[in-house]
PDB file of C-alpha atoms in Angstrom:
ATOM      1  CA  MET O  16     -92.332 117.922  26.442  1.00  0.00           C
ATOM      2  CA  THR O  17     -90.590 116.015  29.150  1.00  0.00           C
ATOM      3  CA  SER O  18     -92.631 112.892  28.688  1.00  0.00           C
ATOM      4  CA  THR O  19     -92.121 112.980  24.913  1.00  0.00           C
ATOM      5  CA  ARG O  20     -88.288 113.144  25.242  1.00  0.00           C
ATOM      6  CA  GLU O  21     -88.333 110.322  27.748  1.00  0.00           C
ATOM      7  CA  ARG O  22     -90.372 108.162  25.408  1.00  0.00           C
ATOM      8  CA  GLN O  23     -87.917 108.913  22.563  1.00  0.00           C
ATOM      9  CA  ARG O  24     -84.948 108.027  24.787  1.00  0.00           C
ATOM     10  CA  ALA O  25     -86.621 104.817  25.911  1.00  0.00           C
ATOM     11  CA  ALA O  26     -87.292 103.860  22.292  1.00  0.00           C
ATOM     12  CA  ALA O  27     -83.667 104.590  21.339  1.00  0.00           C
ATOM     13  CA  ARG O  28     -82.360 102.458  24.239  1.00  0.00           C
ATOM     14  CA  ALA O  29     -84.671  99.625  23.157  1.00  0.00           C
ATOM     15  CA  ARG O  30     -83.371  99.756  19.580  1.00  0.00           C
ATOM     16  CA  LEU O  31     -79.760  99.783  20.792  1.00  0.00           C
ATOM     17  CA  GLU O  32     -80.396  96.799  23.055  1.00  0.00           C
ATOM     18  CA  ARG O  33     -82.011  94.875  20.190  1.00  0.00           C
ATOM     19  CA  GLU O  34     -79.046  95.657  17.867  1.00  0.00           C
ATOM     20  CA  MET O  35     -76.554  94.575  20.541  1.00  0.00           C
ATOM     21  CA  ALA O  36     -78.501  91.353  21.120  1.00  0.00           C
ATOM     22  CA  GLN O  37     -78.543  90.667  17.376  1.00  0.00           C
ATOM     23  CA  ARG O  38     -74.815  91.302  17.109  1.00  0.00           C
ATOM     24  CA  ALA O  39     -74.113  88.983  20.046  1.00  0.00           C
ATOM     25  CA  ALA O  40     -76.265  86.272  18.484  1.00  0.00           C
ATOM     26  CA  SER O  41     -74.448  86.650  15.142  1.00  0.00           C
ATOM     27  CA  ALA O  42     -71.084  86.442  16.892  1.00  0.00           C
ATOM     28  CA  ARG O  43     -72.134  83.244  18.676  1.00  0.00           C
ATOM     29  CA  LYS O  44     -73.204  81.697  15.362  1.00  0.00           C
ATOM     30  CA  ARG O  45     -69.874  82.629  13.735  1.00  0.00           C
ATOM     31  CA  ARG O  46     -67.934  81.063  16.641  1.00  0.00           C
ATOM     32  CA  GLN O  47     -70.033  77.921  16.458  1.00  0.00           C
ATOM     33  CA  LEU O  48     -69.470  77.677  12.684  1.00  0.00           C
ATOM     34  CA  GLN O  49     -65.728  78.228  13.041  1.00  0.00           C
ATOM     35  CA  THR O  50     -65.568  75.605  15.764  1.00  0.00           C
ATOM     36  CA  THR O  51     -67.477  73.123  13.608  1.00  0.00           C
ATOM     37  CA  VAL O  52     -65.309  73.792  10.542  1.00  0.00           C
ATOM     38  CA  GLY O  53     -62.108  73.582  12.603  1.00  0.00           C
ATOM     39  CA  ALA O  54     -63.162  70.281  14.120  1.00  0.00           C
ATOM     40  CA  GLY O  55     -64.007  68.951  10.646  1.00  0.00           C
ATOM     41  CA  LEU O  56     -60.612  69.987   9.279  1.00  0.00           C
ATOM     42  CA  ALA O  57     -58.843  68.402  12.240  1.00  0.00           C
ATOM     43  CA  LEU O  58     -60.769  65.181  11.710  1.00  0.00           C
ATOM     44  CA  LEU O  59     -59.941  65.252   8.009  1.00  0.00           C
ATOM     45  CA  LEU O  60     -56.237  65.680   8.782  1.00  0.00           C
ATOM     46  CA  VAL O  61     -56.328  62.792  11.237  1.00  0.00           C
ATOM     47  CA  VAL O  62     -58.013  60.533   8.681  1.00  0.00           C
ATOM     48  CA  ALA O  63     -55.593  61.562   5.940  1.00  0.00           C
ATOM     49  CA  GLY O  64     -52.631  60.956   8.235  1.00  0.00           C
ATOM     50  CA  THR O  65     -53.961  57.536   9.180  1.00  0.00           C
ATOM     51  CA  VAL O  66     -54.418  56.581   5.523  1.00  0.00           C
ATOM     52  CA  TRP O  67     -50.887  57.746   4.670  1.00  0.00           C
ATOM     53  CA  LEU O  68     -49.431  55.770   7.552  1.00  0.00           C
ATOM     54  CA  VAL O  69     -51.275  52.593   6.559  1.00  0.00           C
ATOM     55  CA  VAL O  70     -50.183  52.942   2.928  1.00  0.00           C
ATOM     56  CA  SER O  71     -46.588  53.622   3.957  1.00  0.00           C
ATOM     57  CA  LEU O  72     -46.485  50.620   6.229  1.00  0.00           C
ATOM     58  CA  GLY O  73     -48.092  48.529   3.521  1.00  0.00           C
ATOM     59  CA  ASP O  74     -45.421  49.576   1.024  1.00  0.00           C
ATOM     60  CA  ASP O  75     -42.711  48.556   3.471  1.00  0.00           C
ATOM     61  CA  ASP O  76     -44.145  45.055   3.491  1.00  0.00           C
ATOM     62  CA  GLN O  77     -43.826  44.693  -0.261  1.00  0.00           C
ATOM     63  CA  PRO O  78     -40.682  42.802  -1.471  1.00  0.00           C
ATOM     64  CA  THR O  79     -38.075  44.786  -3.381  1.00  0.00           C
ATOM     65  CA  ASP O  80     -36.646  43.285  -6.567  1.00  0.00           C
ATOM     66  CA  THR O  81     -33.020  44.255  -5.961  1.00  0.00           C
ATOM     67  CA  ALA O  82     -31.868  42.515  -9.119  1.00  0.00           C
ATOM     68  CA  THR O  83     -34.148  44.631 -11.303  1.00  0.00           C
ATOM     69  CA  ALA O  84     -33.281  47.736  -9.318  1.00  0.00           C
ATOM     70  CA  GLY O  85     -29.574  46.980  -9.441  1.00  0.00           C
ATOM     71  CA  GLY O  86     -29.443  46.910  -5.657  1.00  0.00           C
ATOM     72  CA  PRO O  87     -26.486  45.946  -3.495  1.00  0.00           C
ATOM     73  CA  GLY O  88     -25.240  42.409  -3.908  1.00  0.00           C
ATOM     74  CA  THR O  89     -26.042  42.132  -7.624  1.00  0.00           C
ATOM     75  CA  ALA O  90     -24.364  42.962 -10.912  1.00  0.00           C
ATOM     76  CA  GLN O  91     -26.088  43.592 -14.224  1.00  0.00           C
ATOM     77  CA  CYS O  92     -24.778  41.353 -17.014  1.00  0.00           C
ATOM     78  CA  VAL O  93     -25.062  41.861 -20.762  1.00  0.00           C
ATOM     79  CA  TRP O  94     -25.231  38.806 -23.012  1.00  0.00           C
ATOM     80  CA  THR O  95     -24.745  39.246 -26.754  1.00  0.00           C
ATOM     81  CA  GLU O  96     -26.686  36.622 -28.665  1.00  0.00           C
ATOM     82  CA  LEU O  97     -24.949  35.417 -31.813  1.00  0.00           C
ATOM     83  CA  PRO O  98     -26.866  36.128 -35.026  1.00  0.00           C
ATOM     84  CA  ALA O  99     -27.658  33.163 -37.231  1.00  0.00           C
ATOM     85  CA  ASP O 100     -24.904  33.902 -39.755  1.00  0.00           C
ATOM     86  CA  GLN O 101     -22.247  33.754 -37.019  1.00  0.00           C
ATOM     87  CA  ARG O 102     -23.287  30.332 -35.720  1.00  0.00           C
ATOM     88  CA  SER O 103     -21.825  27.034 -36.808  1.00  0.00           C
ATOM     89  CA  PRO O 104     -23.318  23.535 -36.728  1.00  0.00           C
ATOM     90  CA  THR O 105     -21.501  23.010 -33.425  1.00  0.00           C
ATOM     91  CA  THR O 106     -22.916  26.130 -31.763  1.00  0.00           C
ATOM     92  CA  LYS O 107     -25.119  25.013 -28.895  1.00  0.00           C
ATOM     93  CA  ASP O 108     -28.195  27.146 -28.248  1.00  0.00           C
ATOM     94  CA  VAL O 109     -28.681  26.995 -24.493  1.00  0.00           C
ATOM     95  CA  GLY O 110     -30.545  30.268 -24.043  1.00  0.00           C
ATOM     96  CA  LEU O 111     -29.216  33.197 -22.068  1.00  0.00           C
ATOM     97  CA  PRO O 112     -28.245  33.417 -18.387  1.00  0.00           C
ATOM     98  CA  ALA O 113     -30.182  35.748 -16.097  1.00  0.00           C
ATOM     99  CA  ALA O 114     -29.610  39.472 -16.564  1.00  0.00           C
ATOM    100  CA  SER O 115     -28.440  39.935 -12.972  1.00  0.00           C
ATOM    101  CA  ALA O 116     -25.930  37.952 -10.958  1.00  0.00           C
ATOM    102  CA  PRO O 117     -24.621  37.988  -7.382  1.00  0.00           C
ATOM    103  CA  ASN O 118     -21.399  39.937  -6.920  1.00  0.00           C
ATOM    104  CA  VAL O 119     -20.770  39.018  -3.289  1.00  0.00           C
ATOM    105  CA  GLY O 120     -19.273  35.765  -2.033  1.00  0.00           C
ATOM    106  CA  SER O 121     -17.632  32.926  -3.934  1.00  0.00           C
ATOM    107  CA  GLN O 122     -18.398  29.740  -5.838  1.00  0.00           C
ATOM    108  CA  THR O 123     -16.495  26.518  -6.309  1.00  0.00           C
ATOM    109  CA  MET O 124     -16.141  25.072  -9.779  1.00  0.00           C
ATOM    110  CA  THR O 125     -15.644  21.309  -9.871  1.00  0.00           C
ATOM    111  CA  ILE O 126     -14.377  19.749 -13.103  1.00  0.00           C
ATOM    112  CA  ASP O 127     -14.790  16.001 -12.792  1.00  0.00           C
ATOM    113  CA  THR O 128     -12.409  14.459 -15.347  1.00  0.00           C
ATOM    114  CA  GLY O 129     -11.469  10.919 -16.245  1.00  0.00           C
ATOM    115  CA  LEU O 130      -8.168  11.553 -14.458  1.00  0.00           C
ATOM    116  CA  GLY O 131      -9.759  12.924 -11.298  1.00  0.00           C
ATOM    117  CA  PRO O 132     -11.397  16.137 -10.065  1.00  0.00           C
ATOM    118  CA  ILE O 133     -10.063  19.661 -10.548  1.00  0.00           C
ATOM    119  CA  THR O 134     -11.559  22.379  -8.348  1.00  0.00           C
ATOM    120  CA  ALA O 135     -11.265  26.157  -8.494  1.00  0.00           C
ATOM    121  CA  ARG O 136     -12.529  29.093  -6.453  1.00  0.00           C
ATOM    122  CA  LEU O 137     -14.302  32.006  -8.167  1.00  0.00           C
ATOM    123  CA  ASP O 138     -14.500  35.389  -6.438  1.00  0.00           C
ATOM    124  CA  LEU O 139     -17.884  36.849  -7.380  1.00  0.00           C
ATOM    125  CA  SER O 140     -16.774  40.393  -6.615  1.00  0.00           C
ATOM    126  CA  LYS O 141     -14.357  40.049  -9.556  1.00  0.00           C
ATOM    127  CA  VAL O 142     -16.207  37.800 -12.021  1.00  0.00           C
ATOM    128  CA  PRO O 143     -19.955  37.941 -11.271  1.00  0.00           C
ATOM    129  CA  CYS O 144     -21.063  37.569 -14.888  1.00  0.00           C
ATOM    130  CA  THR O 145     -18.462  34.978 -15.857  1.00  0.00           C
ATOM    131  CA  ALA O 146     -19.468  32.900 -12.834  1.00  0.00           C
ATOM    132  CA  ALA O 147     -23.130  33.308 -13.770  1.00  0.00           C
ATOM    133  CA  SER O 148     -22.361  32.079 -17.284  1.00  0.00           C
ATOM    134  CA  PHE O 149     -20.525  29.002 -15.961  1.00  0.00           C
ATOM    135  CA  THR O 150     -23.427  28.311 -13.600  1.00  0.00           C
ATOM    136  CA  HIS O 151     -25.912  28.596 -16.469  1.00  0.00           C
ATOM    137  CA  LEU O 152     -23.885  26.344 -18.779  1.00  0.00           C
ATOM    138  CA  ALA O 153     -23.278  23.814 -15.996  1.00  0.00           C
ATOM    139  CA  GLU O 154     -27.016  23.618 -15.321  1.00  0.00           C
ATOM    140  CA  LYS O 155     -27.519  22.917 -19.037  1.00  0.00           C
ATOM    141  CA  LYS O 156     -24.821  20.166 -18.836  1.00  0.00           C
ATOM    142  CA  PHE O 157     -22.981  22.040 -21.571  1.00  0.00           C
ATOM    143  CA  PHE O 158     -19.539  20.717 -20.591  1.00  0.00           C
ATOM    144  CA  ASP O 159     -20.529  17.153 -19.760  1.00  0.00           C
ATOM    145  CA  ASN O 160     -18.689  14.447 -21.744  1.00  0.00           C
ATOM    146  CA  THR O 161     -16.461  16.912 -23.592  1.00  0.00           C
ATOM    147  CA  LYS O 162     -12.693  16.750 -24.106  1.00  0.00           C
ATOM    148  CA  CYS O 163     -10.032  19.346 -23.342  1.00  0.00           C
ATOM    149  CA  HIS O 164      -8.979  19.885 -26.938  1.00  0.00           C
ATOM    150  CA  ARG O 165      -5.646  21.708 -26.809  1.00  0.00           C
ATOM    151  CA  LEU O 166      -2.382  21.579 -24.897  1.00  0.00           C
ATOM    152  CA  VAL O 167       0.544  23.982 -25.272  1.00  0.00           C
ATOM    153  CA  THR O 168       3.904  23.157 -23.698  1.00  0.00           C
ATOM    154  CA  GLN O 169       6.250  25.630 -25.422  1.00  0.00           C
ATOM    155  CA  GLY O 170       6.159  29.363 -24.669  1.00  0.00           C
ATOM    156  CA  LEU O 171       2.802  28.922 -22.996  1.00  0.00           C
ATOM    157  CA  GLN O 172       1.823  26.181 -20.626  1.00  0.00           C
ATOM    158  CA  VAL O 173      -1.936  25.858 -20.862  1.00  0.00           C
ATOM    159  CA  LEU O 174      -4.595  23.188 -21.163  1.00  0.00           C
ATOM    160  CA  GLN O 175      -7.654  24.452 -23.009  1.00  0.00           C
ATOM    161  CA  CYS O 176     -11.197  23.097 -22.609  1.00  0.00           C
ATOM    162  CA  GLY O 177     -14.808  24.191 -23.066  1.00  0.00           C
ATOM    163  CA  ASP O 178     -15.338  23.546 -26.798  1.00  0.00           C
ATOM    164  CA  PRO O 179     -17.967  20.771 -26.975  1.00  0.00           C
ATOM    165  CA  SER O 180     -16.871  19.922 -30.519  1.00  0.00           C
ATOM    166  CA  ALA O 181     -13.219  19.592 -29.383  1.00  0.00           C
ATOM    167  CA  THR O 182     -12.057  21.139 -32.664  1.00  0.00           C
ATOM    168  CA  GLY O 183     -10.266  24.195 -31.297  1.00  0.00           C
ATOM    169  CA  ALA O 184      -6.788  25.023 -32.526  1.00  0.00           C
ATOM    170  CA  GLY O 185      -6.109  28.024 -30.306  1.00  0.00           C
ATOM    171  CA  TRP O 186      -7.017  29.747 -27.089  1.00  0.00           C
ATOM    172  CA  ARG O 187      -9.108  32.231 -29.030  1.00  0.00           C
ATOM    173  CA  GLU O 188     -12.810  31.471 -29.062  1.00  0.00           C
ATOM    174  CA  THR O 189     -13.017  31.667 -32.857  1.00  0.00           C
ATOM    175  CA  ASP O 190     -10.282  29.045 -33.217  1.00  0.00           C
ATOM    176  CA  GLY O 191     -12.732  26.458 -31.898  1.00  0.00           C
ATOM    177  CA  THR O 192     -16.005  25.916 -33.685  1.00  0.00           C
ATOM    178  CA  GLY O 193     -18.035  24.902 -30.648  1.00  0.00           C
ATOM    179  CA  GLY O 194     -19.512  27.229 -28.075  1.00  0.00           C
ATOM    180  CA  PRO O 195     -22.743  28.688 -26.691  1.00  0.00           C
ATOM    181  CA  SER O 196     -25.092  30.928 -28.640  1.00  0.00           C
ATOM    182  CA  TYR O 197     -23.991  34.068 -26.781  1.00  0.00           C
ATOM    183  CA  ARG O 198     -20.890  36.069 -25.894  1.00  0.00           C
ATOM    184  CA  MET O 199     -20.074  38.279 -22.897  1.00  0.00           C
ATOM    185  CA  ALA O 200     -17.689  41.015 -21.831  1.00  0.00           C
ATOM    186  CA  GLU O 201     -14.348  40.282 -20.216  1.00  0.00           C
ATOM    187  CA  GLU O 202     -13.881  40.756 -16.460  1.00  0.00           C
ATOM    188  CA  ASN O 203     -10.990  40.820 -14.005  1.00  0.00           C
ATOM    189  CA  LEU O 204      -8.247  41.520 -16.538  1.00  0.00           C
ATOM    190  CA  PRO O 205      -4.785  41.106 -14.900  1.00  0.00           C
ATOM    191  CA  THR O 206      -3.329  44.379 -16.180  1.00  0.00           C
ATOM    192  CA  GLU O 207      -1.241  44.877 -13.016  1.00  0.00           C
ATOM    193  CA  GLN O 208      -0.260  41.223 -12.544  1.00  0.00           C
ATOM    194  CA  ARG O 209       3.234  39.992 -13.467  1.00  0.00           C
ATOM    195  CA  PRO O 210       3.137  37.489 -14.970  1.00  0.00           C
ATOM    196  CA  PRO O 211      -0.449  38.202 -15.965  1.00  0.00           C
ATOM    197  CA  TYR O 212      -1.325  34.503 -16.007  1.00  0.00           C
ATOM    198  CA  PRO O 213       0.616  32.640 -13.318  1.00  0.00           C
ATOM    199  CA  ALA O 214       0.382  28.905 -12.815  1.00  0.00           C
ATOM    200  CA  GLY O 215      -2.841  27.842 -11.160  1.00  0.00           C
ATOM    201  CA  VAL O 216      -5.265  30.320 -12.705  1.00  0.00           C
ATOM    202  CA  ILE O 217      -8.157  29.559 -15.024  1.00  0.00           C
ATOM    203  CA  ALA O 218      -8.830  32.133 -17.746  1.00  0.00           C
ATOM    204  CA  MET O 219     -11.370  32.601 -20.522  1.00  0.00           C
ATOM    205  CA  ALA O 220     -10.583  32.319 -24.208  1.00  0.00           C
ATOM    206  CA  ASN O 221     -11.872  34.984 -26.601  1.00  0.00           C
ATOM    207  CA  SER O 222     -11.537  36.087 -30.204  1.00  0.00           C
ATOM    208  CA  GLY O 223      -8.950  38.741 -29.455  1.00  0.00           C
ATOM    209  CA  GLN O 224     -11.661  41.401 -29.537  1.00  0.00           C
ATOM    210  CA  PRO O 225     -13.471  42.824 -26.481  1.00  0.00           C
ATOM    211  CA  GLY O 226     -16.767  41.248 -25.509  1.00  0.00           C
ATOM    212  CA  THR O 227     -16.158  37.851 -27.138  1.00  0.00           C
ATOM    213  CA  SER O 228     -15.734  35.475 -24.184  1.00  0.00           C
ATOM    214  CA  GLY O 229     -17.906  32.374 -24.506  1.00  0.00           C
ATOM    215  CA  SER O 230     -17.420  28.901 -23.018  1.00  0.00           C
ATOM    216  CA  GLN O 231     -13.798  28.034 -23.768  1.00  0.00           C
ATOM    217  CA  PHE O 232     -11.328  28.344 -20.903  1.00  0.00           C
ATOM    218  CA  PHE O 233      -7.717  27.429 -20.246  1.00  0.00           C
ATOM    219  CA  ILE O 234      -5.942  26.184 -17.151  1.00  0.00           C
ATOM    220  CA  VAL O 235      -2.454  27.622 -16.752  1.00  0.00           C
ATOM    221  CA  TYR O 236      -0.019  25.046 -15.354  1.00  0.00           C
ATOM    222  CA  GLY O 237       3.163  27.113 -15.823  1.00  0.00           C
ATOM    223  CA  ASP O 238       3.637  30.900 -15.678  1.00  0.00           C
ATOM    224  CA  SER O 239       2.560  32.250 -19.075  1.00  0.00           C
ATOM    225  CA  GLN O 240       3.054  35.596 -20.753  1.00  0.00           C
ATOM    226  CA  LEU O 241      -0.089  36.648 -22.581  1.00  0.00           C
ATOM    227  CA  ASP O 242      -1.642  40.031 -23.210  1.00  0.00           C
ATOM    228  CA  ALA O 243      -3.902  40.870 -20.272  1.00  0.00           C
ATOM    229  CA  THR O 244      -7.048  40.593 -22.396  1.00  0.00           C
ATOM    230  CA  TYR O 245      -8.417  37.309 -21.075  1.00  0.00           C
ATOM    231  CA  THR O 246     -10.717  37.121 -18.052  1.00  0.00           C
ATOM    232  CA  VAL O 247      -9.098  35.538 -15.018  1.00  0.00           C
ATOM    233  CA  VAL O 248     -11.927  33.268 -13.871  1.00  0.00           C
ATOM    234  CA  GLY O 249     -10.433  31.934 -10.640  1.00  0.00           C
ATOM    235  CA  THR O 250      -7.686  29.939  -8.996  1.00  0.00           C
ATOM    236  CA  VAL O 251      -7.293  26.167  -8.952  1.00  0.00           C
ATOM    237  CA  THR O 252      -7.528  24.850  -5.394  1.00  0.00           C
ATOM    238  CA  SER O 253      -6.935  21.149  -6.120  1.00  0.00           C
ATOM    239  CA  GLY O 254      -6.054  18.955  -9.076  1.00  0.00           C
ATOM    240  CA  MET O 255      -3.112  20.933 -10.468  1.00  0.00           C
ATOM    241  CA  ASP O 256      -1.020  17.761 -10.251  1.00  0.00           C
ATOM    242  CA  LEU O 257      -3.349  16.178 -12.806  1.00  0.00           C
ATOM    243  CA  VAL O 258      -2.958  19.108 -15.204  1.00  0.00           C
ATOM    244  CA  LYS O 259       0.831  18.999 -14.842  1.00  0.00           C
ATOM    245  CA  GLU O 260       0.793  15.278 -15.629  1.00  0.00           C
ATOM    246  CA  VAL O 261      -1.096  16.043 -18.836  1.00  0.00           C
ATOM    247  CA  GLY O 262       1.436  18.736 -19.665  1.00  0.00           C
ATOM    248  CA  ALA O 263       4.345  16.401 -19.040  1.00  0.00           C
ATOM    249  CA  ALA O 264       2.849  13.829 -21.419  1.00  0.00           C
ATOM    250  CA  GLY O 265       2.984  16.405 -24.230  1.00  0.00           C
ATOM    251  CA  ASP O 266       0.826  17.107 -27.265  1.00  0.00           C
ATOM    252  CA  ASP O 267       0.575  15.698 -30.769  1.00  0.00           C
ATOM    253  CA  GLY O 268       1.611  18.930 -32.508  1.00  0.00           C
ATOM    254  CA  ALA O 269      -1.621  19.113 -34.491  1.00  0.00           C
ATOM    255  CA  PHE O 270      -1.824  22.910 -34.174  1.00  0.00           C
ATOM    256  CA  ALA O 271       1.907  23.663 -34.400  1.00  0.00           C
ATOM    257  CA  GLN O 272       1.512  25.593 -37.664  1.00  0.00           C
ATOM    258  CA  GLN O 273      -1.459  27.579 -36.397  1.00  0.00           C
ATOM    259  CA  ALA O 274      -1.345  28.692 -32.771  1.00  0.00           C
ATOM    260  CA  GLY O 275       1.030  26.143 -31.293  1.00  0.00           C
ATOM    261  CA  GLY O 276       0.552  22.908 -29.434  1.00  0.00           C
ATOM    262  CA  GLY O 277      -1.941  20.191 -30.266  1.00  0.00           C
ATOM    263  CA  HIS O 278      -4.256  17.650 -28.748  1.00  0.00           C
ATOM    264  CA  PRO O 279      -3.016  16.415 -25.387  1.00  0.00           C
ATOM    265  CA  LYS O 280      -1.535  12.945 -25.665  1.00  0.00           C
ATOM    266  CA  LYS O 281      -3.023  12.146 -22.278  1.00  0.00           C
ATOM    267  CA  GLU O 282      -6.731  12.520 -22.898  1.00  0.00           C
ATOM    268  CA  VAL O 283      -8.725  14.741 -20.553  1.00  0.00           C
ATOM    269  CA  LEU O 284     -12.421  13.912 -20.649  1.00  0.00           C
ATOM    270  CA  ILE O 285     -14.680  16.229 -18.664  1.00  0.00           C
ATOM    271  CA  LYS O 286     -17.360  13.927 -17.295  1.00  0.00           C
ATOM    272  CA  SER O 287     -19.158  16.884 -15.694  1.00  0.00           C
ATOM    273  CA  LEU O 288     -18.590  20.474 -14.663  1.00  0.00           C
ATOM    274  CA  THR O 289     -20.612  21.787 -11.737  1.00  0.00           C
ATOM    275  CA  MET O 290     -20.864  25.056  -9.834  1.00  0.00           C
ATOM    276  CA  SER O 291     -21.575  25.209  -6.110  1.00  0.00           C
ATOM    277  CA  ALA O 292     -24.106  27.446  -4.437  1.00  0.00           C
ATOM    278  CA  VAL O 293     -22.844  30.922  -3.538  1.00  0.00           C
ATOM    279  CA  ALA O 294     -20.879  30.935  -0.290  1.00  0.00           C
ATOM    280  CA  SER O 295     -20.347  34.020   1.859  1.00  0.00           C
TER     281      SER O 295
END
């Protein structure tokens, strides 16, 4: 009996030892698998992080189109192209300026006339689109060899230019038949300025309705009371003496029954109008 129980106990211990060995082996395999999987995940994360970093750095190297994005330093301009039935034989199709324009810094406009040069400073923070239009038209030589077509000496004191056909009878854009094939919105309206158009400023003509500025502009040589609906383009920095001489010579009264004034008796031929590069 004793030997039989001992054999049974020995067999039971052997089974238990085998089960414990099997369990230990299974545990080792699980740990090895977990270690392998963990290492693989870590490697995958490292690779993914490296790829993300490379892509991010690569994106930083790509140029950003701030004009398209409307970034700092640019303004978005809207140009309204005239339909065919609103154009005249003297409408000059010069295409459209760029859709974006710098709104930081300044430009110098130089009007080279037969009497001498007239220069003006344009603040791009106030008239980015108007300056862009002048730059576009100047590049197209739109103003070259054109005459300032109207002078007013009574009530207003202005010399008006910018109609290539030189047929204008008023400071409103529709009073002259010549102009570009587009119109633009007004900028920098002097609603708080008194007088709104003091001597020395250059302003844009329009039709009397918003969004109708084109190419015609007037130089104010004596304080003038006008509704503050005309874009103040800039301020004359030299050549005002020439404009005052033209004013002193008077006009021929050709437009007296319409909008006042007439052709200047002292002819003003614009040989060229140029715009400088943007200055900070």
